[in-house]
Coordinates of C-alpha atoms and ligand atoms in Angstrom, one line a residue:
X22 CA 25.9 4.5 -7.2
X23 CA 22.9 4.3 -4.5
X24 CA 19.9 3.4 -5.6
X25 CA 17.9 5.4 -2.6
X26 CA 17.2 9.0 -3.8
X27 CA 16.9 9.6 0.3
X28 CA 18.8 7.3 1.6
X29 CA 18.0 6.7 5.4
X30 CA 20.9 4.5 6.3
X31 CA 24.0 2.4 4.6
X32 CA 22.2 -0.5 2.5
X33 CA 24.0 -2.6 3.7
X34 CA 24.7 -1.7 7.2
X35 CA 28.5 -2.5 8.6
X36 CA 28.5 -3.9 12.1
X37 CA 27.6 -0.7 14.1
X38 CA 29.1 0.5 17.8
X39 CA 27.3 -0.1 20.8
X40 CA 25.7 3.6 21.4
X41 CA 24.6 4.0 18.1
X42 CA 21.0 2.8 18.3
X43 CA 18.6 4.8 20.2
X44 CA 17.8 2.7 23.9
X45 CA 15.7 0.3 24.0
X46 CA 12.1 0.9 24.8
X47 CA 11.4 1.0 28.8
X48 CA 9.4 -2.0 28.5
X49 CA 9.6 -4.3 25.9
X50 CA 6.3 -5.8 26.9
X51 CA 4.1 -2.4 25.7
X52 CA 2.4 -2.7 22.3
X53 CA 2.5 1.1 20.8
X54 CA -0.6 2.0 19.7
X55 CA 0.5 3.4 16.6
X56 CA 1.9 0.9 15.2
X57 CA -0.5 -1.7 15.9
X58 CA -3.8 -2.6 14.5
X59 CA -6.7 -1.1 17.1
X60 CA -8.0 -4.4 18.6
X61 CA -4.5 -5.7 19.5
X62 CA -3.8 -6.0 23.2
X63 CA -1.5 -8.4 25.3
X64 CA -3.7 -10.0 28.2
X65 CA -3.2 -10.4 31.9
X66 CA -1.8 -13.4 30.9
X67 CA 0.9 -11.7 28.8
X68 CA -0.2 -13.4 25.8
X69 CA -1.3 -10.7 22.8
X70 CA -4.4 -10.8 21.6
X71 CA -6.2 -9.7 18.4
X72 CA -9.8 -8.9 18.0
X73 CA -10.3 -10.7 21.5
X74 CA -8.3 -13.8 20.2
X75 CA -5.1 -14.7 21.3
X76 CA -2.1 -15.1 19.3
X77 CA -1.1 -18.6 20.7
X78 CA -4.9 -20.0 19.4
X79 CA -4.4 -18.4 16.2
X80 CA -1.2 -20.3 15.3
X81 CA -2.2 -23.2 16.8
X82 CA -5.1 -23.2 14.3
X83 CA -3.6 -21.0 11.5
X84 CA 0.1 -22.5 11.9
X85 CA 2.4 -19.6 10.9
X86 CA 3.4 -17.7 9.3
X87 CA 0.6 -16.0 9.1
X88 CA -0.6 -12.4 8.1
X89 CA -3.7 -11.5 11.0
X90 CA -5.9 -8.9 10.0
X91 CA -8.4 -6.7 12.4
X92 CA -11.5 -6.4 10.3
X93 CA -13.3 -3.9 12.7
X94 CA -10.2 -1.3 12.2
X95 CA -9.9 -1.9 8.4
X96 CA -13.7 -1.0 8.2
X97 CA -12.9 1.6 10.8
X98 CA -10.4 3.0 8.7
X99 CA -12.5 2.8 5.2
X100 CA -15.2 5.3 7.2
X101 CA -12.9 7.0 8.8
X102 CA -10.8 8.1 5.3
X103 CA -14.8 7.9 3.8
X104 CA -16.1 10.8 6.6
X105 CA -13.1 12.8 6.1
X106 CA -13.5 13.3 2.3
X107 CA -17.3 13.8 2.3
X108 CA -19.9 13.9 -0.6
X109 CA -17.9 16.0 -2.4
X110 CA -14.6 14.3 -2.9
X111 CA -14.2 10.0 -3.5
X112 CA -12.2 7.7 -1.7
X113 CA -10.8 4.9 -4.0
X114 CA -8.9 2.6 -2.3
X115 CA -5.6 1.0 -4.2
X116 CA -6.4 -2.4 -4.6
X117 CA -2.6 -3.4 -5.1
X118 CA -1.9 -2.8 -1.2
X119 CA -4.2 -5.7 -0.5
X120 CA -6.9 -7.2 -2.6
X121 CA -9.3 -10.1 -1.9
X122 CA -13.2 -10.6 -2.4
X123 CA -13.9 -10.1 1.3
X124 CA -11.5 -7.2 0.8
X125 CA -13.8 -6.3 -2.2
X126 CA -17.2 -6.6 0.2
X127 CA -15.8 -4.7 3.1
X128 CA -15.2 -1.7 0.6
X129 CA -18.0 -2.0 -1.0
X130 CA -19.8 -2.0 2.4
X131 CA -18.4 1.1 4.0
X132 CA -18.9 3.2 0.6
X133 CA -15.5 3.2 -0.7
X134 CA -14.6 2.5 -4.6
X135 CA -11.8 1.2 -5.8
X136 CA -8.7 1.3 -8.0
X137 CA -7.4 -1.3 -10.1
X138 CA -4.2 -1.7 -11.7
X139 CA -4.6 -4.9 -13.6
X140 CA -6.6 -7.8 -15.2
X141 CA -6.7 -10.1 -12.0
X142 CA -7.0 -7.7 -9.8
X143 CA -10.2 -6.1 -12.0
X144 CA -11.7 -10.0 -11.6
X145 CA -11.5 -10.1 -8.2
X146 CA -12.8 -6.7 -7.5
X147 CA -15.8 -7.2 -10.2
X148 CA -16.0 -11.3 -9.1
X149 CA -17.2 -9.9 -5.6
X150 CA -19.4 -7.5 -6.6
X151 CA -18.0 -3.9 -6.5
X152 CA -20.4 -1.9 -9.1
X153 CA -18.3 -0.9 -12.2
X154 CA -18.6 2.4 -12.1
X155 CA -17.2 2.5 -8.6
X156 CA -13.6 1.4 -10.2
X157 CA -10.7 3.0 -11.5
X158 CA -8.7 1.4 -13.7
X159 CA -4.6 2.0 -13.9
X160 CA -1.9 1.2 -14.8
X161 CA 1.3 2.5 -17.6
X162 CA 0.9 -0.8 -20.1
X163 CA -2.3 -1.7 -19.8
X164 CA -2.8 -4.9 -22.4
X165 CA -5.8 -4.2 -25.1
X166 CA -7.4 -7.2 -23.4
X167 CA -7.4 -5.3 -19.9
X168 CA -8.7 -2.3 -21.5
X169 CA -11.5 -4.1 -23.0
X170 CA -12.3 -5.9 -19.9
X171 CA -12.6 -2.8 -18.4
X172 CA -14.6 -0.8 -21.2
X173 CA -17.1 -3.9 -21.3
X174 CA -17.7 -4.3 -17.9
X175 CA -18.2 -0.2 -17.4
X176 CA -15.5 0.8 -15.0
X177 CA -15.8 4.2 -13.9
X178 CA -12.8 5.5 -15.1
X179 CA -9.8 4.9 -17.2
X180 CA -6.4 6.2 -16.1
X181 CA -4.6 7.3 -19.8
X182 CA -0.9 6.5 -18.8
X183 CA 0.7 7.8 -22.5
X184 CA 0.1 9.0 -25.8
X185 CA -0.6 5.3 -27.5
X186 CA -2.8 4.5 -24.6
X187 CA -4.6 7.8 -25.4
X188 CA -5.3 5.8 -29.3
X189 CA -5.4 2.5 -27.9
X190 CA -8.5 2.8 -25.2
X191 CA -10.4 5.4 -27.8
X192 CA -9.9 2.5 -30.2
X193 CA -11.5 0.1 -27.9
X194 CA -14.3 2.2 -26.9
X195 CA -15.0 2.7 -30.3
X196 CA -15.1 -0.8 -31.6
X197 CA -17.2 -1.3 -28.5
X198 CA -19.6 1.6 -29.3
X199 CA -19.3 3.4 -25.8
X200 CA -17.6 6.0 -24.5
X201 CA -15.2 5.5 -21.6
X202 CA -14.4 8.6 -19.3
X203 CA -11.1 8.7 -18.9
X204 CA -8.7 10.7 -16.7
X205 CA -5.0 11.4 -17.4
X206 CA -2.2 11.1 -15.5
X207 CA 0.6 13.6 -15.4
X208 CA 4.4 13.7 -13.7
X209 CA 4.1 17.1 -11.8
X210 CA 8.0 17.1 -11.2
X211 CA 8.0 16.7 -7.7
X212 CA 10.3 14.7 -5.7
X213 CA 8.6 12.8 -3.1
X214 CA 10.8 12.3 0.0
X215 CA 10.3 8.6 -0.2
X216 CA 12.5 5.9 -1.7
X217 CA 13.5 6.1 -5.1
X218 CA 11.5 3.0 -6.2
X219 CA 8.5 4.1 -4.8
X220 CA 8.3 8.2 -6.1
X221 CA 6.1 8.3 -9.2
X222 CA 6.3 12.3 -9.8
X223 CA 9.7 13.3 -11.0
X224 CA 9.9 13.2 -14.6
X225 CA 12.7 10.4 -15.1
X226 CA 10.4 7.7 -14.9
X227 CA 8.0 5.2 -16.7
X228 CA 4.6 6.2 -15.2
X229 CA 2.2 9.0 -17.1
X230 CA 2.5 12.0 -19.0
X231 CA 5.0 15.1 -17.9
X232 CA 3.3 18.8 -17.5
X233 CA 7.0 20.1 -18.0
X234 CA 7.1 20.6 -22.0
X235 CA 3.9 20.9 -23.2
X236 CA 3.2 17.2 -23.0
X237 CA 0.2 16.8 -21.0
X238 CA -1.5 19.6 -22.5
X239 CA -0.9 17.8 -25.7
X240 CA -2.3 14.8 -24.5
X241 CA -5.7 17.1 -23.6
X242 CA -6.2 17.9 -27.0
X243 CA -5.4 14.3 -28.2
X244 CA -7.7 13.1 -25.8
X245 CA -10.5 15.8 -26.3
X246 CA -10.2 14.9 -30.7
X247 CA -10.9 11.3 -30.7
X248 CA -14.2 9.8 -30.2
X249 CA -15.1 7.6 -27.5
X250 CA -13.0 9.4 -24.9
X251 CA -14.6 11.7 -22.3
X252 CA -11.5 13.6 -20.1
X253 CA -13.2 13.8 -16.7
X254 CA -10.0 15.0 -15.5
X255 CA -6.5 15.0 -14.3
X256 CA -4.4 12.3 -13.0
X257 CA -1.5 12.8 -10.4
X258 CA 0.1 10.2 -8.0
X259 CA 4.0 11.4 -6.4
X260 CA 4.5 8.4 -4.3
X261 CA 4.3 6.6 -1.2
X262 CA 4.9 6.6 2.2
X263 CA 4.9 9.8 2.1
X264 CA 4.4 12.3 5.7
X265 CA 5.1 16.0 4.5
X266 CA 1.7 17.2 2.3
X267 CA 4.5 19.5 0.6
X268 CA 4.9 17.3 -2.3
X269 CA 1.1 17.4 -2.4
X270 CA 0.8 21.1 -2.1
X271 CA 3.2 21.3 -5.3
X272 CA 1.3 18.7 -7.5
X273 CA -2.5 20.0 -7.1
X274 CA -0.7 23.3 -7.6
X275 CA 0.2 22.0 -11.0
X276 CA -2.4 20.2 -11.5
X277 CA -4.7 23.1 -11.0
X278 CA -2.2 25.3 -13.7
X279 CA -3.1 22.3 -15.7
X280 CA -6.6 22.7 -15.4
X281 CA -6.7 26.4 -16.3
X282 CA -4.7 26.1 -19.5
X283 CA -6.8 23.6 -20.3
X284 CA -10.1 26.0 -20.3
X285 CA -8.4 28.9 -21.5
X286 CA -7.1 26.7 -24.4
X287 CA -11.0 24.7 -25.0
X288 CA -13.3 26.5 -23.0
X289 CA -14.0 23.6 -21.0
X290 CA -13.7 23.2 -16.8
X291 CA -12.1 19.6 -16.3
X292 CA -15.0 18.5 -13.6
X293 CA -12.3 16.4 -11.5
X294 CA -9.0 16.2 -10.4
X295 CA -7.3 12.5 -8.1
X296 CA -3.8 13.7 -6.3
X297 CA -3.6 9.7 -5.9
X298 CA -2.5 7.9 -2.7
X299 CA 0.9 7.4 -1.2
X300 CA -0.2 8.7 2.7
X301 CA 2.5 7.1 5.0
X302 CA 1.4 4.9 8.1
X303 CA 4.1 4.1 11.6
X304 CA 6.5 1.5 10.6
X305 CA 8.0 2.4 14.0
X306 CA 7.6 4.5 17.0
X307 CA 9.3 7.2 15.1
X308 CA 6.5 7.7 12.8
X309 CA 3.9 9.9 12.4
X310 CA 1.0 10.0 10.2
X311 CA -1.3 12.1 9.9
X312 CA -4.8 11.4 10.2
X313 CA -7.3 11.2 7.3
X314 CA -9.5 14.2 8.2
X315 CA -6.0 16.4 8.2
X316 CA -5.3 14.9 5.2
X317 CA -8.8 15.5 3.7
X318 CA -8.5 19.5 5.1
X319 CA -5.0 19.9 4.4
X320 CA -5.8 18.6 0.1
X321 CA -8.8 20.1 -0.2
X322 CA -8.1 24.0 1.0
X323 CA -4.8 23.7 -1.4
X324 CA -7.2 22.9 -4.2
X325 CA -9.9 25.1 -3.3
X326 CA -7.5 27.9 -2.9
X327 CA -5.2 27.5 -6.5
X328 CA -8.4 26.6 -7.8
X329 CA -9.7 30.8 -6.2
X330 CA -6.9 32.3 -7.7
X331 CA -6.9 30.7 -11.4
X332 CA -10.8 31.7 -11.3
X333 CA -11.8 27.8 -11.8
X334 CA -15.1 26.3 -10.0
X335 CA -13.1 23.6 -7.8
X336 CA -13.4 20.2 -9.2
X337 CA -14.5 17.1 -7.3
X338 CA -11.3 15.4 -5.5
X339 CA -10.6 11.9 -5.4
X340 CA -7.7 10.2 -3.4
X341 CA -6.3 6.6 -3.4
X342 CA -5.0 5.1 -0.1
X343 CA -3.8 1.8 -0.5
X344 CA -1.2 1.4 2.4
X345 CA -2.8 4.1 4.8
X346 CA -6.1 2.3 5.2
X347 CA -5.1 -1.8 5.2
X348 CA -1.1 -1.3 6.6
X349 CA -1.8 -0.7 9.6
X350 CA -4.1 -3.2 10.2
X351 CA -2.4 -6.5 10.2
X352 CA 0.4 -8.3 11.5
X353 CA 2.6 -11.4 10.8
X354 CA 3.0 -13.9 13.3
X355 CA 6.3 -15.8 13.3
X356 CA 7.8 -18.9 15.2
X357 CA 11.2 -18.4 16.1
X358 CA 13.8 -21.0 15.3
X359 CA 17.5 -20.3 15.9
X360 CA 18.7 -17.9 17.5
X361 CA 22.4 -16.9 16.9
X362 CA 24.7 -14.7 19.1
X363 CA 27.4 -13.8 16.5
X364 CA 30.0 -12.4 19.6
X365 CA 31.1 -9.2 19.1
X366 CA 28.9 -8.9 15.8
X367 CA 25.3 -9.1 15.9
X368 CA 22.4 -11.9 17.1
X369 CA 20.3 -13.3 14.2
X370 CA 16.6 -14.5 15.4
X371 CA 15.7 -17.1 12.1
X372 CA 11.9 -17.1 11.9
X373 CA 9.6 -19.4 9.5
X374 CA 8.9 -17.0 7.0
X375 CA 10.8 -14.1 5.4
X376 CA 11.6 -12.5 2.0
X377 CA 8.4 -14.2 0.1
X378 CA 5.9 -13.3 3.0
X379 CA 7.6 -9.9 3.2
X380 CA 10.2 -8.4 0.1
X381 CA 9.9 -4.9 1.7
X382 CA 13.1 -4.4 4.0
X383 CA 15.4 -6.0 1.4
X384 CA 13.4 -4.2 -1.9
X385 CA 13.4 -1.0 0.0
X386 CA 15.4 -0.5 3.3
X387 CA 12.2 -0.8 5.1
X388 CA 12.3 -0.3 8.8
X389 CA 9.7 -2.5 10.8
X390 CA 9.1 -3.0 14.2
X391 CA 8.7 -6.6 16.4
X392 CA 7.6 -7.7 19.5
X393 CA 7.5 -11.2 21.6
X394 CA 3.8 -12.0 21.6
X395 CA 3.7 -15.5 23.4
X396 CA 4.4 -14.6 26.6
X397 CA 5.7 -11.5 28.2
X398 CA 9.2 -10.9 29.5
X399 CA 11.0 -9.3 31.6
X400 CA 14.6 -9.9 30.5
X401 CA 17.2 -7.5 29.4
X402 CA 16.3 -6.3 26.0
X403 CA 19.0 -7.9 23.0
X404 CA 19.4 -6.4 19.7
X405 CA 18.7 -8.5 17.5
X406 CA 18.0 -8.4 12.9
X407 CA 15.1 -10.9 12.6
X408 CA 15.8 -12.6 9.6
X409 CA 13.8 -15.4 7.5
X410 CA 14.5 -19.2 6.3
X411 CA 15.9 -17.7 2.2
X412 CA 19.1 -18.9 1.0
X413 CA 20.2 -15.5 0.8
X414 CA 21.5 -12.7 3.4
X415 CA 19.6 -10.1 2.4
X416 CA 16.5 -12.5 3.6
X417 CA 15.8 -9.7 6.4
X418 CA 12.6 -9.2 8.1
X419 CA 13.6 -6.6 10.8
X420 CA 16.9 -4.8 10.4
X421 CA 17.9 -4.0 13.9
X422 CA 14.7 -4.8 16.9
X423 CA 15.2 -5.0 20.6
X424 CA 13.6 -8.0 21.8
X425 CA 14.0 -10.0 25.1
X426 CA 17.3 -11.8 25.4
X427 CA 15.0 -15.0 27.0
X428 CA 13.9 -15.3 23.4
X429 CA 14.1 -19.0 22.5
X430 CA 12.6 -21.2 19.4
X431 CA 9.5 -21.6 19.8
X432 CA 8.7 -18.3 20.9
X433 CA 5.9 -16.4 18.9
X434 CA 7.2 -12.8 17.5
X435 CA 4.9 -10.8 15.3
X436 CA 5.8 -7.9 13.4
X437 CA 3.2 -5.1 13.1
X438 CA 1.9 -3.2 10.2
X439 CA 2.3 -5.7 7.2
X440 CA -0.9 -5.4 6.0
X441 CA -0.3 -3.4 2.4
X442 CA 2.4 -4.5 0.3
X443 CA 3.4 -8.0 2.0
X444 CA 0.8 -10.4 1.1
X445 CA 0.2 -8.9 -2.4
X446 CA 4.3 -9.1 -2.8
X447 CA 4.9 -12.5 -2.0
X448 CA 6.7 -15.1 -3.3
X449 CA 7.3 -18.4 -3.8
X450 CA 11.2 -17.9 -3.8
X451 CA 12.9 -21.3 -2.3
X452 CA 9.0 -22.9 -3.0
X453 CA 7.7 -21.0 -0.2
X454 CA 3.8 -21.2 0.4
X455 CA 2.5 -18.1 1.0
X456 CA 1.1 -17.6 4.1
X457 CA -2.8 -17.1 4.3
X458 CA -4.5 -13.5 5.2
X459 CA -7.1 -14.4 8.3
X460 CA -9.3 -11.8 8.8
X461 CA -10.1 -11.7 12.9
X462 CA -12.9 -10.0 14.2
X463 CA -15.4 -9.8 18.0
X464 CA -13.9 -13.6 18.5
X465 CA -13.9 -15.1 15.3
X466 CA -11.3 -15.5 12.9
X467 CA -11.8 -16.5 9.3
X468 CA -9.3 -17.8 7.1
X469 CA -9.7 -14.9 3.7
X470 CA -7.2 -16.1 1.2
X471 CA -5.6 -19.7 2.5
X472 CA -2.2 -20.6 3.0
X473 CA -0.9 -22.4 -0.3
X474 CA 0.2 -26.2 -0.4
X475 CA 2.2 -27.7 -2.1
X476 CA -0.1 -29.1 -4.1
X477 CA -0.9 -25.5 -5.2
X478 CA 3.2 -25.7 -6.7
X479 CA 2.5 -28.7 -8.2
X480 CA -0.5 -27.5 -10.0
X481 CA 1.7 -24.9 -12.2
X482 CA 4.9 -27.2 -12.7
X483 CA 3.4 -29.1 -15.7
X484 CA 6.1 -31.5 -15.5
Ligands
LLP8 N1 -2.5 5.3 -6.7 C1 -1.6 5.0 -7.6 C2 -1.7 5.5 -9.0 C3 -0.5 4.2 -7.2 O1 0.4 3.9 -8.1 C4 -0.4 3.8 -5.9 C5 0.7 2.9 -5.5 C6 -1.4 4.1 -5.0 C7 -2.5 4.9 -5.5 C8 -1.4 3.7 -3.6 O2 -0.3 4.1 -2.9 P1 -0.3 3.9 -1.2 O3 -1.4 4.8 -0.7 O4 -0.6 2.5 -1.0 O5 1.1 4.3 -0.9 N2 5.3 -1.6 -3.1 C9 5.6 -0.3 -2.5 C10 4.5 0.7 -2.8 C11 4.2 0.8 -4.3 C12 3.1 1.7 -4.6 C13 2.7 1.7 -6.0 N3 1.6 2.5 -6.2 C14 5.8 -0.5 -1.0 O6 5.7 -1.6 -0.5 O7 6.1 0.5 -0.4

């Protein structure tokens, strides 16, 4: 049985006819703007160039492979997503996209807060400074220890993921003498158009507490009887990479149901309601996102509206882009190192990196895009699957690319928009080191989380 709800494509794709893929672009040597991070340009010189430093000096000084990040267009993107929201709504971004202290700075810089979804990842946000109260903490088996991590140090809120958590973190705050506001989340029952492993909202599944039955308005009144719990609101997240704001539509629909039951029921208007992340960004050519003000309209005249028509004062909003805000604004760099025509099959480019700096295409049929940075070229375009150096087949970085059929080892290739969900994936399948994040920005690059050595294996294998 498949395990895509949607699926896209075969999983595992048989040798397709020549005609099937659409053409190759006109010109191989044209960086689309969508899917690349704002700064990146190639030069006169054909070389490609990131925050005004070019790709050939980064690996030379970085080696690769290497994730490069465009500071200036994550910022850009925090106010952007910031602006579009307002004072009346909060933006926390999803710390599991990407997370590192300079990370944490930036956010806390451009007025963002900040979601958290476990113990390390609440050290590093509260390790670089991001005020307590501007984090949310989540996650569906939180560990008492988290919880009273997160109690003590005064996060914001608490995301109640099930009934026990409901006992466990009213527990906590107790034995701790505060009280913790808390949200809960709920399974709306929608199905997100999105691959099966990353929908949250239809009810076969771990995460929160299902509307459908009764159960989340049983975990209100739970919630509302115990001390050291004050429900701020309600919790909903469908998925990710996700384009059509239907599935959002449905939920704060729900959500807003939710809501009203729950003041008809306590006399009480829940002051806040999060509808989560899960925005999709371009992959490919074939995407397209939406921006964040549309996204900011679109959510909040649904809410505003069901929240009209169920007679309810509308409740602050809060959102949580992970992958729409730092995805788009990085790229991997790779040196190729074998090429192999396969005649009459398929021609495998073997780069220094693969399923441990990147798990996405093989985890989820991920499509990704790739383009010679190095030089430019004007040979024929040649399909290609750009695959990585893992003892296994499904070690593949870009299913099917055009790229120039001049391509030879030592050629630089970078594939765009791996900044959320590659990095914070990685392995160290085969004893890989991960790559390090470098953070480039007006002519200076900075190395943000290093590559790891082998020394850095060593350290764990106690022999
Ligand atoms: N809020 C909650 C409660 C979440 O669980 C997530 C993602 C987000 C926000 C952020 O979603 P985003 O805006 O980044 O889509 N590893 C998968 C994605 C897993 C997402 C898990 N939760 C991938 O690479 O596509």
């Amino acid at each position: 049985m498949s395990r895509s709800a949607h699926p896209a494509g075969p999983r595992h794709a048989d040798v397709l006819t020549e005609g099937h893929y659409a053409a190759p672009p006109a010109d191989l040597n044209v960086l689309d703007e969508k899917v690349w991070a704002r700064t990146v340009s190639r030069n006169d010189d054909g070389v490609v160039a990131v925050g005004g430093i070019e790709v050939t000096r980064l690996a030379e000084e970085f080696g690769t492979p290497a994730y490069f990040l465009d500071e200036s267009d994550f910022r850009a993107r925090c106010r952007a997503w910031a602006d579009a929201f307002g004072r009346d709504a909060d933006v926390f971004y999803a710390g599991k996209a990407f997370l590192s202290r300079a990370v944490v700075r930036w956010l806390r810089e451009e007025g963002l807060n900040l979601d958290v979804c476990s113990g390390g990842e609440l050290t590093t946000a509260l390790g670089a400074g991001m005020p307590a109260e501007r984090i949310a903490f989540h996650g569906n088996n939180k560990t008492v220890a988290e919880i009273e991590r997160a109690i003590e140090a005064g996060v914001g809120r608490i995301v109640l993921d099930s009934f026990q958590e409901i006992v466990r973190v009213s527990h906590v705050a107790q034995r701790l003498g505060k009280r913790q506001r808390v949200q809960i989340r709920v399974t709306v029952g929608v199905e997100a158009h999105t691959h099966e492993f990353i929908a949250t909202a239809h009810e076969d599944q771990k995460f929160g507490i299902a509307l459908a039955g009764g159960e989340a308005a049983e975990a209100v009144r739970r919630t509302l009887a115990l001390d050291g719990l004050e429900l701020i609101g309600i919790h909903s997240h469908i998925g990710s990479q996700i384009f059509d704001m239907a599935g959002f539509e449905v939920s704060a629909r729900r959500v807003v149901q939710l809501l009203a039951e729950v003041r008809d029921e306590h006399g009480i208007e829940l002051p806040e309601i999060d509808l989560g992340g899960g925005l999709g960004i371009a992959y490919t050519s074939d995407d397209d996102p939406r921006e964040p003000h549309e996204i900011a309209k679109a959510l909040s005249d649904i809410v505003t509206r069901e929240c009209e028509a169920a007679g309810l004062a509308t409740p602050r909003i809060s959102v949580e882009p992970g992958r729409a805000i730092v995805g788009p604004t990085a790229f991997t760099l790779y040196e190729v190192g074998t090429l192999k025509h396969l005649e009459g099959l398929r021609t495998y480019v073997s780069v220094d990196g693969g399923m441990s700096d990147n798990i996405r295409t093989a985890l989820y049929d991920a499509e990704y895009s790739v383009a010679l940075v190095s030089r430019r070229s004007d040979a024929e375009p040649m399909l290609v699957r750009v695959v990585g150096k893992h003892c296994e087949s499904g070690d593949i970085v870009v299913k099917d690319a055009f790229l120039p059929s001049d391509l030879a080892p030592g050629d630089l290739i970078a594939v765009p928009a791996t900044g959320a969900y590659c990095r914070s994936m990685a392995s160290n399948y085969n004893h890989a080191l991960r790559p390090p994040v470098v953070a480039v920005r007006d002519g200076e690059a900075r190395v943000i989380v290093r590559r790891e050595t082998e020394e850095d294996l060593l350290r764990l294998d106690v022999g």
